[in-house]
Each structure stands twice: as structure tokens, then as C-alpha cells.
Short mmCIF file of C-alpha atoms in Angstrom, two decimals:
data_model
loop_
_atom_site.label_atom_id
_atom_site.label_comp_id
_atom_site.label_asym_id
_atom_site.label_seq_id
_atom_site.Cartn_x
_atom_site.Cartn_y
_atom_site.Cartn_z
CA MET A 270 -0.02 -0.07 -0.07
CA SER A 271 1.48 3.38 -0.93
CA PRO A 272 1.19 6.87 0.88
CA ASP A 273 -1.67 9.26 0.04
CA PRO A 274 -0.04 12.00 -2.62
CA ALA A 275 -2.58 14.51 -1.11
CA ASP A 276 -1.33 13.85 2.53
CA GLN A 277 2.37 14.29 1.36
CA ARG A 278 1.40 17.73 -0.16
CA GLN A 279 -0.44 18.76 2.77
CA HIS A 280 2.40 17.63 5.33
CA PRO A 281 5.66 18.20 3.61
CA ARG A 282 8.14 15.49 4.86
CA ILE A 283 11.60 16.40 6.38
CA PRO A 284 14.35 13.59 6.16
CA THR A 285 15.04 12.98 9.76
CA ILE A 286 16.81 9.80 11.16
CA LEU A 287 15.51 9.29 15.08
CA ARG A 288 15.64 6.25 17.35
CA VAL A 289 12.10 4.37 17.80
CA ASP A 290 11.32 2.72 20.84
CA TYR A 291 8.01 1.00 21.80
CA PRO A 292 7.35 1.83 25.21
CA HIS A 293 4.72 -0.73 25.76
CA GLY A 294 6.11 -4.23 25.14
CA ARG A 295 8.06 -4.48 21.90
CA PRO A 296 11.83 -4.71 22.83
CA LEU A 297 13.28 -4.18 19.27
CA ARG A 298 14.42 -0.60 18.09
CA ASP A 299 13.65 0.98 14.67
CA VAL A 300 14.44 4.42 13.17
CA THR A 301 12.38 6.99 11.51
CA GLU A 302 13.13 8.19 7.87
CA ASN A 303 11.22 11.26 7.65
CA LEU A 304 9.06 13.48 9.79
CA SER A 305 5.87 15.63 9.13
CA ALA A 306 3.36 17.70 11.02
CA GLY A 307 0.84 14.63 10.27
CA GLY A 308 2.95 11.67 10.84
CA PHE A 309 6.27 10.02 10.08
CA PHE A 310 7.75 6.94 8.24
CA VAL A 311 9.49 4.24 10.47
CA GLN A 312 11.90 1.68 8.91
CA THR A 313 11.19 -1.62 10.41
CA GLU A 314 11.17 -5.29 9.65
CA GLN A 315 8.44 -5.94 12.44
CA LEU A 316 5.07 -7.23 10.98
CA PHE A 317 2.44 -4.41 11.31
CA VAL A 318 -0.59 -3.99 9.18
CA VAL A 319 -2.86 -0.94 8.21
CA GLY A 320 -4.87 0.05 11.22
CA ASP A 321 -2.48 -1.24 13.75
CA GLU A 322 -2.38 1.75 16.63
CA LEU A 323 0.95 2.23 18.22
CA ARG A 324 2.83 4.39 21.02
CA LEU A 325 6.30 5.14 19.81
CA ALA A 326 9.09 7.17 21.67
CA LEU A 327 11.00 9.27 19.29
CA SER A 328 14.72 10.30 20.36
CA PHE A 329 18.50 10.56 19.22
CA PRO A 330 21.31 9.31 21.45
CA GLY A 331 22.98 12.30 23.43
CA LEU A 332 20.95 14.94 21.79
CA LEU A 333 17.29 14.41 22.05
CA ASP A 334 15.30 12.99 24.89
CA PRO A 335 12.53 10.42 24.02
CA VAL A 336 9.42 12.34 22.71
CA GLU A 337 6.28 9.85 23.22
CA VAL A 338 3.59 9.88 20.40
CA GLY A 339 0.75 7.62 19.12
CA GLY A 340 -0.27 6.92 15.79
CA THR A 341 -2.13 4.66 13.38
CA VAL A 342 -0.49 2.41 10.53
CA ALA A 343 -1.58 4.12 7.48
CA TRP A 344 0.42 2.36 4.73
CA VAL A 345 3.02 -0.28 4.58
CA ARG A 346 6.06 -0.49 2.25
CA LEU A 347 7.74 -3.73 1.46
CA ALA A 348 11.54 -4.10 1.64
CA ALA A 349 13.36 -3.85 -1.58
CA PRO A 350 17.21 -3.99 -2.60
CA ASP A 351 17.54 -0.33 -2.49
CA GLN A 352 15.55 0.51 0.35
CA PRO A 353 14.29 -0.92 3.76
CA GLY A 354 10.82 -1.99 4.34
CA GLY A 355 8.69 -0.13 7.01
CA VAL A 356 5.42 1.69 7.92
CA GLY A 357 3.77 4.98 7.63
CA ILE A 358 2.43 6.30 11.00
CA ARG A 359 -0.44 8.72 10.98
CA VAL A 360 -0.73 10.90 13.86
CA GLU A 361 -4.17 12.27 14.66
CA SER A 362 -4.17 13.47 18.38
CA GLU A 363 -3.81 17.41 18.62
CA GLN A 364 -1.32 16.83 21.60
CA ASP A 365 0.79 14.41 19.74
CA ARG A 366 0.63 16.68 16.75
CA ARG A 367 1.96 19.30 18.82
CA ARG A 368 4.81 17.25 19.80
CA LEU A 369 5.70 16.55 16.21
CA GLY A 370 5.40 19.99 15.44
CA ASP A 371 8.08 20.77 18.29
CA LEU A 372 10.48 18.18 16.56
CA LEU A 373 10.01 19.84 13.09
CA THR A 374 10.77 23.37 14.41
CA VAL A 375 13.96 21.83 15.67
CA ALA A 376 14.48 20.42 12.19
CA GLU A 377 13.94 23.41 10.37
CA PRO A 378 16.95 25.93 9.75
CA ASP A 379 16.83 28.93 12.11
CA ASP A 380 19.27 31.64 11.96
CA SER A 381 18.26 32.92 15.44
CA ALA A 382 18.72 29.81 17.10
CA THR A 383 21.72 29.44 19.26
CA THR A 384 24.35 26.58 19.06
CA PRO A 385 26.93 25.31 21.32
CA SER A 386 30.20 27.22 21.83
CA GLU A 387 33.18 26.00 20.14
CA GLN A 388 34.36 24.37 23.41
CA ASP A 389 31.20 22.33 23.67
CA GLY A 390 31.32 21.25 19.98
CA TYR A 391 30.15 17.88 18.51
CA ARG A 392 32.76 15.41 17.59
CA VAL A 393 31.87 12.30 15.72
CA LEU A 394 34.17 9.34 15.15
CA ILE A 395 33.24 7.29 11.96
CA VAL A 396 34.85 3.85 12.08
CA GLU A 397 34.99 2.34 8.56
CA ASP A 398 37.60 0.29 6.46
CA ASN A 399 36.24 0.91 2.89
CA PRO A 400 38.22 3.85 1.06
CA HIS A 401 35.32 4.58 -1.25
CA ILE A 402 32.68 4.96 1.62
CA ILE A 403 35.35 7.07 3.49
CA GLU A 404 35.58 9.17 0.39
CA MET A 405 31.75 9.56 -0.04
CA TYR A 406 31.42 10.34 3.77
CA SER A 407 34.33 13.10 3.28
CA TYR A 408 32.53 14.56 0.26
CA VAL A 409 29.05 14.88 2.18
CA LEU A 410 30.67 16.33 5.08
CA LYS A 411 32.37 19.26 2.94
CA LYS A 412 28.93 19.78 1.35
CA LEU A 413 27.42 20.18 4.75
CA ALA A 414 30.01 22.41 6.04
CA SER A 415 29.89 24.79 3.03
CA ASN A 416 26.00 24.96 3.40
CA ASP A 417 25.20 28.31 4.48
CA LEU A 418 21.63 27.68 5.06
CA HIS A 419 22.47 25.58 8.26
CA GLY A 420 24.66 28.44 10.03
CA LYS A 421 27.75 27.76 11.98
CA VAL A 422 27.42 24.33 13.78
CA PRO A 423 30.49 23.20 15.72
CA LEU A 424 30.75 19.57 14.04
CA GLU A 425 33.78 17.83 13.68
CA VAL A 426 34.13 14.46 12.00
CA HIS A 427 37.10 12.05 12.39
CA PHE A 428 37.90 8.68 11.01
CA ALA A 429 39.33 5.40 12.10
CA PRO A 430 39.83 2.45 9.79
CA ASP A 431 39.11 -0.44 12.36
CA GLY A 432 38.16 -0.98 15.96
CA HIS A 433 41.71 -1.06 17.25
CA HIS A 434 42.59 2.30 15.97
CA ALA A 435 39.08 3.55 16.95
CA LEU A 436 39.52 2.42 20.53
CA LEU A 437 42.92 4.33 20.66
CA ARG A 438 41.10 7.42 19.45
CA LEU A 439 38.44 7.18 21.75
CA ARG A 440 40.77 6.94 24.90
CA GLU A 441 43.05 10.09 23.64
CA ASP A 442 40.21 12.31 22.58
CA ARG A 443 36.51 13.30 23.62
CA PHE A 444 33.91 12.11 21.17
CA SER A 445 30.10 12.65 21.36
CA LEU A 446 28.89 10.07 18.75
CA VAL A 447 30.63 7.05 17.21
CA MET A 448 29.12 5.76 13.67
CA LEU A 449 30.68 2.37 12.88
CA ASP A 450 30.68 -0.42 10.39
CA LEU A 451 30.10 -3.91 12.01
CA TYR A 452 32.23 -6.01 9.53
CA MET A 453 35.81 -4.68 9.54
CA PRO A 454 39.61 -6.14 10.05
CA VAL A 455 41.73 -6.24 13.00
CA MET A 456 38.81 -5.55 15.41
CA ASP A 457 35.15 -5.49 14.03
CA GLY A 458 32.48 -3.21 15.11
CA PHE A 459 30.82 -5.98 17.40
CA ALA A 460 34.20 -6.29 19.43
CA LEU A 461 34.41 -2.39 19.46
CA VAL A 462 30.91 -1.87 20.75
CA GLU A 463 31.56 -4.42 23.62
CA ARG A 464 34.89 -2.72 24.64
CA ILE A 465 32.98 0.68 24.67
CA ARG A 466 30.35 -0.45 26.74
CA GLU A 467 32.85 -2.18 29.08
CA GLU A 468 35.13 0.86 29.85
CA GLU A 469 33.66 3.39 32.32
CA ALA A 470 35.08 6.46 30.48
CA LEU A 471 33.31 5.47 27.19
CA LYS A 472 30.26 3.41 27.99
CA SER A 473 27.97 6.60 27.77
CA ILE A 474 28.93 7.41 24.26
CA PRO A 475 25.97 7.00 21.80
CA VAL A 476 26.89 4.43 18.99
CA ILE A 477 25.22 4.09 15.51
CA ALA A 478 25.96 0.91 13.65
CA ILE A 479 25.68 1.13 9.58
CA SER A 480 25.93 -2.39 8.17
CA ALA A 481 24.77 -4.73 5.32
CA GLY A 482 23.96 -7.35 7.99
CA GLY A 483 20.50 -8.69 8.39
CA LYS A 484 18.30 -9.02 11.60
CA GLU A 485 20.76 -11.41 13.15
CA ALA A 486 23.48 -8.81 12.96
CA GLN A 487 21.04 -6.01 14.12
CA ASP A 488 19.97 -8.13 17.12
CA ARG A 489 23.48 -8.96 18.19
CA ALA A 490 24.50 -5.40 17.73
CA MET A 491 21.28 -4.05 19.85
CA GLN A 492 22.22 -6.52 22.48
CA LEU A 493 25.90 -5.27 22.83
CA GLY A 494 24.71 -1.80 23.36
CA VAL A 495 24.16 -0.05 19.79
CA ASP A 496 21.89 2.82 19.98
CA ILE A 497 20.62 2.96 16.49
CA TYR A 498 21.15 0.53 13.62
CA LEU A 499 21.12 1.64 10.00
CA ARG A 500 21.13 -0.86 7.01
CA LYS A 501 23.18 -0.30 4.15
CA PRO A 502 22.74 1.25 1.61
CA VAL A 503 22.26 4.23 4.13
CA ARG A 504 21.58 8.09 3.13
CA PHE A 505 24.48 8.99 5.30
CA VAL A 506 23.78 12.74 4.43
CA GLU A 507 20.44 12.53 6.35
CA VAL A 508 22.29 11.16 9.71
CA LEU A 509 24.64 14.33 9.55
CA GLU A 510 21.82 16.67 8.64
CA THR A 511 19.81 15.17 11.84
CA VAL A 512 22.70 15.69 14.01
CA LYS A 513 23.39 19.45 12.85
CA GLN A 514 19.30 19.88 13.12
CA LEU A 515 19.22 18.77 16.75
CA LEU A 516 22.31 20.76 17.85
CA ARG A 517 20.02 23.60 17.60
CA ILE A 518 18.10 22.66 20.49
CA LYS A 519 21.10 23.19 22.99
#
């Protein structure tokens, strides 16, 4: 079942990646793909059908505390090689729509909004061994940095080729977020997450896993302590855009 084009025109969607938790019984976590004033899309492998009523908590590790909203499954998108499956959630409650509106206010550029000082800047460590992917990430970051629409956001991004080098960087410097591949040489992402969650000085750092692995990899990563799991191919630009947007709530 496809989304209603009229609804899309009435409520324009903003690409935004947030963590989705299910406060009432479902142990798995999913992510949003977009937000609008009338609802949002959730990437998920869980089985939902049109008409299901859900309560969901939307958040982003380290930046946005959970915001709980209720909605109804309005349409279902089947998984395909170039995109994950999921469900469109329609939000009808005025109170919950106001909560979504507050999130959209955060997501829209605002020249008058305050940002963290340079001392409190946001530092991201990306752990990836594929040079082509690193080149793509670097290109995206340069494009974001040169986009004057977002103003000056103190966002620094650093790279490590594997879990071993990443652990050394994490012990030496302060990082606000780790984004990692799960399958790497020397020390893979699973082992890195395990070490991060074991070390007192590191265990509170939010971790996003980006991987081509299936549900088994996702379940294992979540059990080890990953906050958000994104399946490749991922629109990496949306992750960084979301971080930059949420920085404006500080």
C-alpha cells in the first residue's frame, strides 16, 4: 500500500533519522526515515498491518530525549534491494501533533537559534575500512560544511579504519558520537561496541551501527549496546543533517 499523495502535499516531509522505541512491550528498536506535521515513516522489519495503533518514543542518543507519540499504521512499504521496508504512521491526536511540530521546529533551519560554543562542539568518530565509503562520507561532510543555510554548527568528524584504531582515538580524545561498520578487519564493530560499553570512560557514548548485515546482525548489535542500527545502503547525509538540526536545541 502506498502513501496518499494529497497527504504528502498537505504535510511536507523532512528527512530525519531518530531512534524509535516501543514503550509498551516491543523490545526491538527501529528508526524514522522522515517527519511531517501529520506523521512519520518508520523503517522496520516488524510485522504491522494497516490500522494497527502504536505508541512510540522518538529520540536521538545524546541529543534528544524521548518524545512519546501515538499513531495509526496508515500504509506499509515492502523491503526492496535499494530501500528498507517499513510503515507510515499517521498521527491524529492534537497533543501528539504538537509534539511532532516541536520536533519539526528543531529540524527547520533557524538563523536566530543558538548553537553550542566551540568548546562544547560536537565530535563524531566514523569507523570504516572501505576507502570508497570514506571518500563519499568526506564529500558529504564538505558539502554540509559549505551549506550556509545551516549556519555555523561546531561539528567535527574524524575517521578510524578499524575498531583497534578507533579504541585508541576514543581513549585519547573526547567524542560525542561513534558511527561504525560492523564488519571490519583487526577489530570488528561488534568487538568495538563491546569494549566501549565495558570501559567506564566510554560507555555513555552514543553508538550508531551502519551495516549490510541482516536481522541477526541487528539483534546482536543491539544486545551489545548499539543505540541506532542503519542498514546499508544508508543515506549518510541524512544522519549528519539530523545531528546538525538537533544541535540547535541546545
